[in-house]
Short mmCIF file of C-alpha atoms and ligand atoms in Angstrom, two decimals:
data_model
loop_
_atom_site.label_atom_id
_atom_site.label_comp_id
_atom_site.label_asym_id
_atom_site.label_seq_id
_atom_site.Cartn_x
_atom_site.Cartn_y
_atom_site.Cartn_z
CA MET P 1 -142.48 -11.80 -41.80
CA SER P 2 -143.84 -9.87 -38.83
CA VAL P 3 -142.80 -10.52 -35.80
CA GLN P 4 -146.09 -11.95 -35.07
CA GLU P 5 -145.21 -14.33 -37.70
CA SER P 6 -141.62 -15.22 -36.83
CA GLN P 7 -142.52 -15.90 -33.04
CA LEU P 8 -144.79 -18.93 -34.82
CA VAL P 9 -142.02 -20.44 -37.18
CA PRO P 10 -140.49 -22.85 -34.96
CA LEU P 11 -136.79 -22.71 -34.27
CA VAL P 12 -136.35 -26.55 -35.09
CA GLU P 13 -139.51 -28.39 -36.66
CA ALA P 14 -139.01 -31.99 -37.81
CA ARG P 15 -141.75 -34.52 -39.55
CA GLY P 16 -142.35 -37.65 -40.59
CA ILE P 17 -138.93 -38.84 -39.90
CA VAL P 18 -138.34 -42.67 -40.96
CA LYS P 19 -135.13 -44.42 -40.04
CA ARG P 20 -134.97 -48.13 -40.58
CA TYR P 21 -131.18 -49.74 -39.50
CA GLY P 22 -131.42 -53.61 -41.66
CA PRO P 23 -135.06 -54.74 -40.02
CA THR P 24 -135.48 -52.53 -37.33
CA THR P 25 -137.48 -49.75 -37.84
CA ALA P 26 -135.91 -47.00 -35.51
CA LEU P 27 -138.10 -43.92 -36.19
CA ALA P 28 -141.44 -44.90 -38.36
CA ASP P 29 -142.46 -41.35 -37.59
CA GLY P 30 -140.82 -38.83 -35.60
CA ARG P 31 -141.83 -35.28 -35.32
CA LEU P 32 -140.66 -32.52 -32.78
CA THR P 33 -141.51 -28.90 -32.67
CA VAL P 34 -139.09 -26.95 -30.35
CA LEU P 35 -140.04 -23.35 -30.23
CA SER P 36 -137.22 -20.50 -29.79
CA GLY P 37 -135.84 -19.77 -25.68
CA GLU P 38 -137.77 -23.14 -24.41
CA SER P 39 -136.00 -26.27 -22.61
CA HIS P 40 -137.92 -29.33 -24.38
CA ALA P 41 -138.10 -32.44 -22.78
CA LEU P 42 -137.95 -35.61 -25.45
CA VAL P 43 -138.87 -38.84 -23.13
CA GLY P 44 -139.41 -42.41 -24.08
CA ARG P 45 -138.66 -45.53 -23.34
CA ASN P 46 -135.02 -47.44 -24.17
CA GLY P 47 -135.32 -47.88 -27.72
CA ALA P 48 -138.23 -45.37 -28.21
CA GLY P 49 -136.14 -43.60 -30.82
CA LYS P 50 -135.14 -40.16 -28.99
CA SER P 51 -131.20 -40.67 -29.81
CA THR P 52 -131.78 -41.82 -33.53
CA LEU P 53 -133.83 -38.35 -34.13
CA VAL P 54 -131.28 -36.78 -32.49
CA THR P 55 -128.80 -37.73 -34.98
CA VAL P 56 -131.12 -37.02 -37.54
CA LEU P 57 -131.76 -33.11 -35.94
CA THR P 58 -127.59 -33.08 -35.64
CA GLY P 59 -127.14 -34.01 -39.15
CA LEU P 60 -125.40 -36.88 -38.07
CA GLN P 61 -127.82 -39.19 -40.27
CA ALA P 62 -130.35 -38.12 -42.98
CA PRO P 63 -133.28 -39.94 -42.25
CA ASP P 64 -135.36 -42.19 -44.53
CA GLU P 65 -138.21 -40.20 -45.29
CA GLY P 66 -138.97 -37.18 -43.32
CA THR P 67 -138.09 -33.21 -43.08
CA VAL P 68 -135.58 -31.44 -40.43
CA ARG P 69 -136.37 -27.14 -40.91
CA PHE P 70 -134.51 -24.56 -38.99
CA ASP P 71 -136.29 -21.25 -38.28
CA GLY P 72 -138.38 -22.45 -41.43
CA GLU P 73 -135.85 -23.29 -43.57
CA PRO P 74 -134.98 -26.22 -44.44
CA ALA P 75 -131.70 -28.05 -42.97
CA PRO P 76 -128.50 -28.02 -44.40
CA GLN P 77 -127.09 -30.60 -46.61
CA LEU P 78 -125.39 -33.55 -44.55
CA ALA P 79 -121.70 -33.01 -45.99
CA ASP P 80 -121.85 -29.21 -44.75
CA ARG P 81 -120.61 -29.94 -41.54
CA ASP P 82 -119.76 -26.23 -40.75
CA ALA P 83 -123.55 -25.02 -41.55
CA TRP P 84 -124.91 -27.93 -39.23
CA ARG P 85 -122.53 -26.40 -36.44
CA ARG P 86 -123.73 -22.47 -37.02
CA LYS P 87 -126.85 -24.68 -36.05
CA VAL P 88 -127.05 -27.07 -33.40
CA ALA P 89 -124.98 -29.25 -30.92
CA CYS P 90 -125.36 -32.44 -29.26
CA VAL P 91 -123.90 -32.57 -25.40
CA TYR P 92 -123.73 -36.59 -24.71
CA GLN P 93 -123.12 -38.75 -21.34
CA HIS P 94 -119.64 -39.91 -23.17
CA PRO P 95 -117.38 -36.41 -24.49
CA THR P 96 -117.09 -35.51 -27.87
CA VAL P 97 -113.78 -33.51 -27.00
CA VAL P 98 -110.46 -35.10 -27.43
CA PRO P 99 -109.19 -35.64 -23.43
CA GLU P 100 -105.53 -35.13 -24.46
CA LEU P 101 -106.01 -31.62 -25.08
CA THR P 102 -106.33 -28.63 -23.07
CA VAL P 103 -109.50 -27.21 -22.89
CA ALA P 104 -108.37 -24.21 -25.37
CA GLU P 105 -107.34 -26.74 -27.84
CA ASN P 106 -110.58 -27.89 -28.00
CA LEU P 107 -112.55 -24.60 -28.00
CA PHE P 108 -110.50 -23.76 -30.85
CA ILE P 109 -109.65 -27.46 -32.98
CA ASN P 110 -108.89 -26.69 -36.16
CA ARG P 111 -109.62 -22.71 -36.22
CA GLN P 112 -106.53 -21.87 -33.96
CA PRO P 113 -105.63 -18.47 -34.34
CA LEU P 114 -103.05 -18.26 -36.25
CA HIS P 115 -99.55 -15.68 -36.12
CA ARG P 116 -97.60 -15.22 -39.31
CA GLY P 117 -99.01 -18.97 -40.05
CA PHE P 118 -98.11 -20.57 -36.78
CA ILE P 119 -100.47 -20.97 -34.26
CA SER P 120 -100.23 -18.14 -31.68
CA TRP P 121 -100.95 -20.23 -28.53
CA ARG P 122 -100.96 -16.80 -26.43
CA ARG P 123 -104.00 -15.55 -28.56
CA LEU P 124 -105.41 -18.91 -28.13
CA LYS P 125 -105.53 -19.19 -24.38
CA THR P 126 -106.90 -15.39 -24.33
CA GLU P 127 -109.87 -15.90 -26.76
CA ALA P 128 -110.83 -19.51 -25.04
CA ALA P 129 -111.02 -17.37 -21.87
CA ALA P 130 -113.04 -14.61 -23.42
CA LEU P 131 -115.27 -17.15 -24.76
CA LEU P 132 -115.58 -19.07 -21.33
CA ASP P 133 -115.90 -15.84 -19.82
CA THR P 134 -118.68 -14.92 -21.75
CA TRP P 135 -120.92 -17.69 -21.14
CA ASP P 136 -120.01 -17.71 -17.56
CA VAL P 137 -117.92 -21.08 -17.78
CA HIS P 138 -115.69 -21.17 -14.69
CA VAL P 139 -112.74 -23.62 -15.88
CA ASP P 140 -109.35 -23.15 -16.77
CA PRO P 141 -108.38 -22.93 -20.11
CA GLU P 142 -105.28 -24.23 -19.92
CA ALA P 143 -106.09 -27.58 -17.98
CA ARG P 144 -106.24 -30.51 -19.66
CA THR P 145 -109.71 -31.74 -20.53
CA ALA P 146 -109.66 -35.14 -19.39
CA ASP P 147 -108.69 -33.97 -15.59
CA LEU P 148 -112.29 -32.16 -16.23
CA LYS P 149 -115.20 -33.42 -14.15
CA VAL P 150 -118.02 -34.41 -16.45
CA GLU P 151 -119.97 -31.43 -15.48
CA ASP P 152 -117.25 -29.02 -16.24
CA ARG P 153 -116.27 -30.95 -19.51
CA GLN P 154 -120.17 -30.42 -20.57
CA MET P 155 -120.21 -27.04 -20.18
CA VAL P 156 -117.45 -26.76 -22.37
CA GLU P 157 -118.94 -28.89 -24.66
CA ILE P 158 -121.84 -26.53 -24.58
CA ALA P 159 -119.84 -23.25 -25.24
CA ARG P 160 -117.75 -24.71 -27.98
CA ALA P 161 -121.31 -25.30 -29.61
CA LEU P 162 -122.19 -21.76 -28.55
CA SER P 163 -119.14 -19.91 -30.19
CA PHE P 164 -120.06 -21.39 -33.38
CA GLY P 165 -122.81 -19.90 -33.58
CA ALA P 166 -125.61 -22.69 -32.40
CA ARG P 167 -128.26 -21.78 -29.98
CA PHE P 168 -130.05 -24.90 -30.60
CA ILE P 169 -128.25 -27.73 -27.87
CA VAL P 170 -129.37 -31.29 -27.09
CA LEU P 171 -128.46 -32.56 -23.88
CA ASP P 172 -128.96 -36.48 -24.28
CA GLU P 173 -128.88 -38.05 -20.94
CA PRO P 174 -126.90 -34.92 -19.47
CA THR P 175 -127.68 -36.38 -15.96
CA ALA P 176 -126.68 -39.77 -15.96
CA GLN P 177 -123.44 -39.39 -14.10
CA LEU P 178 -123.66 -36.53 -12.18
CA ASP P 179 -124.67 -36.25 -8.55
CA LYS P 180 -127.22 -34.51 -6.94
CA ARG P 181 -125.70 -30.87 -6.65
CA GLU P 182 -123.80 -31.06 -10.35
CA ILE P 183 -127.39 -31.64 -11.49
CA GLU P 184 -128.75 -28.54 -9.50
CA ARG P 185 -125.12 -26.99 -11.26
CA LEU P 186 -126.22 -27.60 -14.36
CA PHE P 187 -129.57 -26.84 -14.31
CA SER P 188 -129.02 -23.61 -12.86
CA ARG P 189 -126.53 -22.76 -15.97
CA MET P 190 -129.16 -24.01 -18.47
CA ARG P 191 -131.45 -21.46 -16.80
CA ALA P 192 -129.16 -18.69 -17.29
CA LEU P 193 -128.24 -19.93 -20.78
CA GLN P 194 -132.07 -19.94 -21.42
CA ASP P 195 -132.24 -16.65 -20.42
CA SER P 196 -129.33 -15.21 -22.77
CA GLY P 197 -131.65 -17.20 -25.94
CA VAL P 198 -130.43 -20.41 -25.97
CA THR P 199 -132.71 -23.38 -26.41
CA PHE P 200 -132.44 -26.56 -25.10
CA LEU P 201 -133.73 -30.10 -26.24
CA PHE P 202 -132.88 -32.10 -22.87
CA ILE P 203 -133.64 -36.08 -22.60
CA SER P 204 -133.40 -37.80 -19.63
CA HIS P 205 -135.47 -40.88 -17.76
CA HIS P 206 -135.53 -38.70 -14.75
CA LEU P 207 -139.25 -37.52 -15.12
CA GLN P 208 -138.55 -35.19 -11.65
CA GLU P 209 -135.98 -33.54 -14.09
CA VAL P 210 -138.31 -32.82 -17.11
CA TYR P 211 -140.53 -31.25 -14.69
CA GLU P 212 -137.65 -29.23 -13.28
CA VAL P 213 -136.12 -27.25 -16.28
CA CYS P 214 -138.78 -27.89 -19.30
CA GLN P 215 -141.00 -26.18 -19.86
CA THR P 216 -143.01 -28.21 -23.02
CA VAL P 217 -142.59 -32.38 -23.23
CA THR P 218 -142.45 -34.60 -26.75
CA VAL P 219 -143.29 -38.40 -25.84
CA LEU P 220 -141.99 -41.10 -28.10
CA ARG P 221 -143.01 -44.45 -28.05
CA ASP P 222 -142.19 -47.71 -30.18
CA ALA P 223 -140.81 -45.21 -32.73
CA ARG P 224 -143.81 -43.30 -33.22
CA TRP P 225 -144.70 -39.45 -31.86
CA ILE P 226 -146.99 -39.53 -29.28
CA THR P 227 -147.98 -36.54 -28.16
CA THR P 228 -146.30 -32.80 -27.36
CA ALA P 229 -147.34 -30.72 -24.72
CA PRO P 230 -146.88 -28.31 -22.05
CA VAL P 231 -145.20 -30.31 -19.02
CA ALA P 232 -147.74 -28.34 -16.92
CA ASP P 233 -150.76 -30.37 -18.69
CA LEU P 234 -149.16 -34.10 -18.39
CA PRO P 235 -148.78 -34.81 -14.72
CA ARG P 236 -145.86 -37.51 -13.97
CA ALA P 237 -148.99 -40.41 -14.28
CA ALA P 238 -150.66 -39.12 -17.47
CA LEU P 239 -146.84 -39.20 -19.16
CA ILE P 240 -145.79 -42.52 -17.56
CA GLU P 241 -148.69 -43.80 -19.45
CA ALA P 242 -148.09 -41.77 -22.49
CA MET P 243 -144.52 -43.71 -22.45
CA ALA P 244 -145.23 -46.98 -21.74
CA GLY P 245 -148.65 -46.96 -23.22
CA GLU P 246 -150.37 -48.94 -20.38
CA SER P 247 -151.25 -46.89 -16.69
CA MET P 248 -149.16 -46.59 -13.41
CA GLU P 249 -151.07 -49.36 -11.79
CA THR P 250 -150.31 -52.01 -14.33
CA ILE P 251 -146.59 -51.57 -13.75
CA ALA P 252 -146.94 -50.60 -9.91
CA GLU P 253 -148.44 -53.67 -9.74
CA GLN P 254 -145.71 -55.45 -11.66
CA ALA P 255 -143.47 -54.06 -9.10
CA VAL P 256 -141.84 -56.44 -6.84
CA GLN P 257 -142.31 -56.48 -3.03
CA GLU P 258 -139.73 -56.29 -0.28
CA GLN P 259 -138.09 -58.70 1.46
CA ILE P 260 -136.52 -58.94 4.33
CA VAL P 261 -133.05 -60.53 4.60
CA ASP P 262 -132.56 -63.34 7.24
CA ASP P 263 -129.96 -61.60 9.84
CA SER P 264 -128.51 -65.13 10.74
CA ALA P 265 -127.58 -65.60 7.29
CA PRO P 266 -123.82 -65.64 6.83
CA VAL P 267 -121.74 -63.23 6.32
CA LEU P 268 -120.28 -63.62 2.75
CA LEU P 269 -118.22 -60.59 1.61
CA GLU P 270 -115.63 -59.06 4.67
CA VAL P 271 -114.17 -56.09 3.91
CA ARG P 272 -111.24 -54.42 6.46
CA GLY P 273 -109.76 -51.54 6.89
CA LEU P 274 -110.01 -51.01 2.75
CA THR P 275 -107.77 -47.47 1.88
CA SER P 276 -106.76 -45.69 -1.18
CA ASP P 277 -106.56 -42.19 -1.61
CA ALA P 278 -110.29 -41.97 -2.47
CA TYR P 279 -111.11 -43.91 0.74
CA ASP P 280 -109.80 -44.74 4.30
CA SER P 281 -110.21 -47.83 6.68
CA VAL P 282 -113.57 -48.50 4.98
CA ASP P 283 -114.97 -51.92 6.68
CA LEU P 284 -118.41 -53.79 5.41
CA THR P 285 -119.88 -56.99 5.55
CA VAL P 286 -122.55 -58.08 3.04
CA ARG P 287 -124.54 -61.09 4.42
CA ARG P 288 -125.98 -64.22 1.61
CA GLY P 289 -128.95 -62.54 0.19
CA GLU P 290 -128.43 -59.47 1.95
CA VAL P 291 -128.28 -55.94 -0.52
CA VAL P 292 -126.49 -53.58 0.89
CA GLY P 293 -126.32 -49.94 -0.76
CA LEU P 294 -123.63 -47.37 -0.74
CA ALA P 295 -124.42 -43.74 -1.40
CA GLY P 296 -122.38 -40.32 -1.08
CA SER P 297 -121.31 -37.62 -3.30
CA SER P 298 -119.20 -37.96 -6.80
CA ALA P 299 -116.42 -37.17 -4.50
CA SER P 300 -117.10 -39.48 -1.74
CA GLY P 301 -115.07 -42.49 -2.96
CA LYS P 302 -117.92 -45.17 -3.32
CA ILE P 303 -117.11 -45.82 -7.17
CA GLU P 304 -113.20 -46.06 -6.60
CA LEU P 305 -114.50 -48.82 -3.33
CA ALA P 306 -116.84 -50.89 -5.05
CA GLU P 307 -114.48 -50.86 -8.09
CA ALA P 308 -111.57 -52.38 -5.73
CA ILE P 309 -113.60 -54.93 -4.53
CA ALA P 310 -114.77 -55.98 -8.03
CA GLY P 311 -110.73 -56.44 -9.00
CA LEU P 312 -110.76 -53.26 -11.14
CA ARG P 313 -108.53 -50.94 -9.25
CA ALA P 314 -106.22 -51.79 -6.05
CA PRO P 315 -106.43 -50.16 -3.23
CA THR P 316 -103.31 -49.42 -1.19
CA ALA P 317 -104.34 -51.09 1.86
CA GLY P 318 -106.56 -53.34 3.78
CA THR P 319 -108.11 -56.84 2.72
CA ALA P 320 -111.54 -58.24 1.46
CA ARG P 321 -112.51 -61.88 1.77
CA LEU P 322 -115.65 -63.64 0.58
CA ASP P 323 -116.92 -66.76 1.98
CA GLY P 324 -113.72 -66.60 3.63
CA GLU P 325 -111.34 -66.54 0.86
CA ARG P 326 -108.99 -64.06 0.45
CA LEU P 327 -109.69 -61.37 -2.94
CA GLN P 328 -106.74 -60.76 -5.06
CA PHE P 329 -107.07 -56.70 -6.01
CA GLY P 330 -107.06 -55.64 -9.65
CA SER P 331 -107.17 -58.25 -11.18
CA VAL P 332 -110.95 -58.71 -13.03
CA GLN P 333 -110.25 -62.62 -14.18
CA ALA P 334 -109.21 -62.77 -10.51
CA ALA P 335 -112.70 -61.06 -9.56
CA LEU P 336 -114.83 -63.61 -11.42
CA LYS P 337 -113.01 -66.39 -10.66
CA ALA P 338 -113.94 -65.85 -7.19
CA GLY P 339 -117.28 -65.33 -8.54
CA ILE P 340 -117.98 -61.36 -8.38
CA GLY P 341 -120.36 -60.46 -11.20
CA CYS P 342 -120.05 -56.67 -11.57
CA VAL P 343 -122.33 -53.73 -13.39
CA PRO P 344 -119.02 -51.10 -13.97
CA ARG P 345 -119.56 -47.28 -14.29
CA ASP P 346 -118.88 -46.70 -17.93
CA ARG P 347 -120.49 -49.55 -19.61
CA HIS P 348 -118.74 -47.43 -23.43
CA GLU P 349 -114.76 -48.29 -21.31
CA GLN P 350 -115.42 -51.24 -18.68
CA GLY P 351 -119.17 -52.60 -20.24
CA LEU P 352 -118.98 -54.40 -23.42
CA VAL P 353 -117.21 -55.30 -26.42
CA ARG P 354 -119.29 -53.48 -28.95
CA GLY P 355 -118.36 -55.38 -32.40
CA MET P 356 -119.74 -58.37 -30.70
CA THR P 357 -123.41 -59.60 -30.38
CA ILE P 358 -125.30 -59.63 -27.49
CA GLY P 359 -125.39 -63.10 -26.92
CA ASP P 360 -121.64 -63.61 -26.95
CA ASN P 361 -121.60 -60.36 -24.79
CA ALA P 362 -123.94 -61.74 -22.42
CA THR P 363 -122.69 -65.12 -22.13
CA MET P 364 -118.85 -64.15 -22.26
CA SER P 365 -118.65 -64.85 -18.39
CA VAL P 366 -119.69 -68.30 -19.25
CA LEU P 367 -118.22 -69.58 -21.98
CA ASP P 368 -116.87 -72.37 -20.12
CA ARG P 369 -119.98 -74.01 -19.55
CA PHE P 370 -121.23 -74.15 -22.31
CA GLY P 371 -118.86 -76.13 -23.96
CA ARG P 372 -115.33 -77.95 -23.11
CA PHE P 373 -112.45 -76.62 -24.54
CA GLY P 374 -113.58 -73.55 -26.70
CA PHE P 375 -115.85 -75.27 -28.38
CA ILE P 376 -119.05 -74.25 -27.25
CA GLY P 377 -122.74 -75.46 -27.89
CA THR P 378 -123.92 -72.32 -29.69
CA ASP P 379 -127.94 -73.62 -29.14
CA ARG P 380 -127.83 -73.77 -25.41
CA LYS P 381 -125.89 -70.39 -25.78
CA ARG P 382 -128.29 -69.00 -28.03
CA GLY P 383 -131.34 -70.25 -25.64
CA PHE P 384 -129.53 -68.77 -22.55
CA ALA P 385 -129.15 -65.68 -24.11
CA THR P 386 -132.40 -65.24 -25.29
CA GLU P 387 -133.90 -65.95 -21.82
CA LEU P 388 -132.37 -63.58 -21.17
CA ILE P 389 -133.44 -61.01 -23.65
CA ASP P 390 -136.32 -61.66 -22.52
CA ARG P 391 -136.14 -61.93 -18.72
CA LEU P 392 -134.61 -58.35 -18.63
CA ASP P 393 -136.38 -56.77 -21.41
CA ILE P 394 -133.49 -55.74 -24.00
CA HIS P 395 -135.41 -54.39 -26.59
CA ALA P 396 -133.14 -55.98 -29.59
CA GLU P 397 -133.92 -58.08 -32.89
CA GLY P 398 -132.29 -61.03 -31.05
CA PRO P 399 -129.14 -62.50 -29.22
CA GLU P 400 -127.14 -62.36 -32.85
CA GLN P 401 -127.44 -58.64 -33.23
CA PRO P 402 -124.30 -56.50 -32.21
CA VAL P 403 -124.36 -54.41 -28.93
CA SER P 404 -123.40 -51.74 -30.79
CA ASP P 405 -126.90 -51.24 -32.19
CA LEU P 406 -128.30 -51.54 -29.45
CA SER P 407 -130.08 -47.77 -27.81
CA GLY P 408 -127.98 -46.58 -24.75
CA GLY P 409 -130.55 -48.03 -21.83
CA ASN P 410 -130.91 -51.35 -23.88
CA ALA P 411 -126.63 -51.51 -23.89
CA GLN P 412 -127.03 -51.33 -19.96
CA LYS P 413 -129.60 -54.17 -19.47
CA VAL P 414 -127.30 -56.78 -21.64
CA VAL P 415 -124.33 -55.54 -18.85
CA MET P 416 -126.40 -56.58 -16.31
CA ALA P 417 -127.16 -59.75 -18.20
CA ARG P 418 -123.96 -60.13 -18.26
CA ALA P 419 -123.22 -60.09 -14.64
CA LEU P 420 -126.11 -62.08 -13.72
CA ALA P 421 -125.09 -64.87 -16.04
CA SER P 422 -122.55 -66.04 -14.35
CA ASP P 423 -124.50 -66.78 -11.25
CA PRO P 424 -122.45 -64.80 -9.53
CA ARG P 425 -121.89 -65.22 -5.54
CA LEU P 426 -121.09 -61.31 -5.04
CA LEU P 427 -122.94 -59.24 -7.50
CA VAL P 428 -121.69 -55.52 -7.31
CA LEU P 429 -123.48 -53.10 -9.15
CA ILE P 430 -122.44 -49.23 -9.86
CA ASN P 431 -125.61 -47.12 -10.61
CA PRO P 432 -127.43 -50.24 -12.57
CA THR P 433 -130.16 -48.29 -13.41
CA ALA P 434 -128.57 -44.91 -15.59
CA GLY P 435 -130.16 -44.50 -18.63
CA VAL P 436 -132.84 -47.19 -17.97
CA ASP P 437 -136.30 -46.03 -18.59
CA VAL P 438 -138.77 -46.38 -15.75
CA LYS P 439 -140.15 -49.62 -16.45
CA SER P 440 -137.28 -51.44 -17.08
CA LYS P 441 -135.89 -49.95 -14.08
CA GLU P 442 -138.85 -52.75 -12.26
CA SER P 443 -137.69 -55.67 -14.65
CA LEU P 444 -133.90 -54.67 -13.95
CA LEU P 445 -134.44 -53.98 -9.94
CA ALA P 446 -136.41 -57.62 -10.19
CA ARG P 447 -133.45 -59.83 -11.69
CA VAL P 448 -131.59 -58.56 -8.19
CA ASP P 449 -134.13 -59.48 -6.33
CA SER P 450 -134.44 -63.33 -7.81
CA ALA P 451 -130.34 -63.67 -7.12
CA ARG P 452 -130.59 -62.39 -3.70
CA GLU P 453 -133.36 -65.04 -3.11
CA ASP P 454 -130.65 -67.16 -4.01
CA GLY P 455 -128.51 -66.26 -1.74
CA THR P 456 -126.02 -63.95 -3.66
CA ALA P 457 -125.03 -61.22 -1.79
CA VAL P 458 -125.31 -57.30 -3.38
CA LEU P 459 -123.73 -54.21 -3.08
CA VAL P 460 -124.85 -51.39 -5.10
CA VAL P 461 -123.14 -48.08 -5.55
CA SER P 462 -126.06 -45.82 -7.32
CA ASP P 463 -127.63 -41.74 -7.04
CA GLU P 464 -130.80 -43.40 -7.27
CA LEU P 465 -132.46 -43.12 -4.20
CA ASP P 466 -134.96 -45.35 -6.15
CA ASP P 467 -131.98 -47.82 -6.30
CA LEU P 468 -131.38 -47.52 -2.90
CA ARG P 469 -134.68 -47.70 -1.31
CA ARG P 470 -134.33 -51.86 -1.72
CA CYS P 471 -131.57 -52.25 -0.21
CA ASP P 472 -131.77 -53.98 3.08
CA ARG P 473 -129.07 -51.10 4.47
CA VAL P 474 -127.38 -47.79 2.79
CA LEU P 475 -124.23 -47.02 3.87
CA VAL P 476 -122.99 -43.73 3.37
CA LEU P 477 -119.81 -42.58 2.29
CA PHE P 478 -118.37 -38.64 3.37
CA HIS P 479 -114.97 -38.02 1.74
CA GLY P 480 -113.96 -41.42 1.88
CA ARG P 481 -115.29 -42.80 5.26
CA VAL P 482 -118.73 -44.27 6.02
CA VAL P 483 -120.47 -41.63 8.35
CA ALA P 484 -123.57 -43.55 8.39
CA GLU P 485 -125.48 -46.75 8.20
CA HIS P 486 -129.10 -46.36 7.34
CA PRO P 487 -131.51 -49.09 7.83
CA ALA P 488 -134.58 -49.62 5.31
CA GLY P 489 -136.71 -47.25 5.52
CA TRP P 490 -135.22 -44.28 5.73
CA ARG P 491 -136.82 -41.11 4.90
CA ASP P 492 -135.27 -39.32 1.80
CA HIS P 493 -134.35 -36.41 3.38
CA GLU P 494 -132.54 -38.07 6.10
CA LEU P 495 -130.20 -40.10 3.21
CA ILE P 496 -129.70 -36.92 1.60
CA ALA P 497 -128.78 -35.00 4.62
CA SER P 498 -125.69 -37.69 5.26
CA ILE P 499 -124.96 -37.96 1.87
CA GLU P 500 -124.09 -33.95 1.70
CA GLY P 501 -122.36 -34.19 5.05
CA VAL P 502 -125.13 -32.20 6.74
CA ASP P 503 -125.70 -34.58 9.35
CA HIS P 504 -122.88 -35.92 11.14
CA HIS P 505 -120.47 -32.48 11.74
CA GLY P 506 -122.09 -31.90 14.80
N1 ATP H 601 -126.41 -48.07 -35.96
C1 ATP H 601 -127.75 -49.35 -35.41
N2 ATP H 601 -127.80 -50.22 -35.91
C2 ATP H 601 -128.90 -50.74 -35.62
N3 ATP H 601 -130.24 -50.50 -34.94
C3 ATP H 601 -130.00 -49.27 -34.39
C4 ATP H 601 -128.75 -48.64 -34.47
N4 ATP H 601 -129.02 -47.76 -33.96
C5 ATP H 601 -130.36 -47.89 -33.07
N5 ATP H 601 -130.81 -48.73 -33.69
C6 ATP H 601 -132.13 -49.49 -33.25
O1 ATP H 601 -132.95 -47.91 -32.88
C7 ATP H 601 -133.76 -48.39 -32.02
C8 ATP H 601 -133.73 -46.69 -31.61
O2 ATP H 601 -133.08 -46.52 -30.73
P1 ATP H 601 -132.72 -45.28 -30.04
O3 ATP H 601 -131.03 -44.95 -29.74
O4 ATP H 601 -132.79 -43.72 -30.65
O5 ATP H 601 -133.43 -45.64 -28.55
P2 ATP H 601 -133.63 -44.14 -27.41
O6 ATP H 601 -135.17 -43.69 -27.85
O7 ATP H 601 -132.55 -43.11 -27.43
O8 ATP H 601 -132.85 -45.06 -26.48
P3 ATP H 601 -132.12 -44.80 -24.98
O9 ATP H 601 -133.29 -44.28 -23.90
O10 ATP H 601 -132.08 -46.51 -24.64
O11 ATP H 601 -131.25 -44.28 -25.10
C9 ATP H 601 -133.40 -49.53 -31.20
O12 ATP H 601 -134.22 -50.36 -30.97
C10 ATP H 601 -132.01 -49.64 -31.35
O13 ATP H 601 -131.51 -50.84 -31.32
MG1 MG H 602 -130.58 -42.87 -26.65
#
């Protein structure tokens, strides 16, 4: 093959991919052509088939139809895991490394260097250090993987993939749990790796990131390939149109108008002097029908604070009252009973019961309303769940489907449905739109607006400026203290400056 010809052979090529799960067709016509050395974005609405295509590209599942080629050669047999590992790896939001092991152990799991038949710990450590060094990853090989920050854990996973020889790395929503600084660091690492010959497939619902790090974009819609184009040829409006199948204007019209809270409304949540090792002497109030945002970097303590209010952790000092009644900390049951609905940070760990159906998950906090003595009115429950699926725009076959079948963003919507189902007096939402597509975000945030109209108080913790924009005011936490309050109407750069701590150090 001449040099020119080899440049024409794509690094990865998937054609006519079909994948069905029972009645669901996850992919009807999946296509992807990735050229060596590019960063290629894969975008589409929740349930469009992105992660399904990734399972096929990484050899986790065989497609029902279609072919995958690497460098013009047919993909390895499904059982040949080693061959796949030499081609491709995927880094997800959730770890694929073993949290209890050290970084070095994770890097060389099942292929530890042996010395006279025994694992040589010294060599393990030096080889791990050398590997991390080669790829410029600044992580201690002896650190326990569970103690790593998400961004470092992702870099360890990438280094591990590269050490197997893979030069094609799939990042499935890597930025969903990262703050702004961490995202910037990930992107500069991606660019450096790209310069050393690594090719990326990048999945994200943050379209501005696609423009920032990718050269080419492929759009999937309703299980089908729609288009592949240089990002420069597909401006934001055209990209959204390709994803949603309708114009930006139509989507914008569906967006709800902002509303103003009545500042004589009674205070519903009153937090005084709340303290733990993550935050210090925090006071805050939320009125009936008010939406208060909490912003800050990953290290600000904002998530820990919200989790304390939602009963997920216990602070070391301070009080919180809901409608005058003192909240009992550290008990989700007590929080639920007090009328608090919560969208927790991690839907994998705290969010959903994976073996249960969508309907059961959505209604689990309100079971007693459907029947006495544990005897549940199935029809009523089904009707209720169907309505929630509809109102939250959940892409599923019906309420009987297990949540484990759902795409990431649709699972997130079920968590929201459950929080809303109990008609809470206070809603605590932690990164509520993480992994949710551009259009579904609107319907999800519209549910928050109707809850507030009904008098619910809402506390929103988020890294997304779009989530915070709809708040009546945003409190900014910096190193565990509230350092600023921005009433609605703030400019992006003002909020970003206080999140980064550059406007309150004078
Ligand atoms: N194991 C499964 N069993 C049944 N249905 C599934 C399974 N995995 C995925 N699906 C369905 O296939 C469709 C595509 O899902 P996929 O996870 O590929 O979407 P996605 O584009 O990654 O969405 P998101 O942006 O929400 O992550 C969805 O309708 C989903 O419910
Ligand atoms: Mg997905």
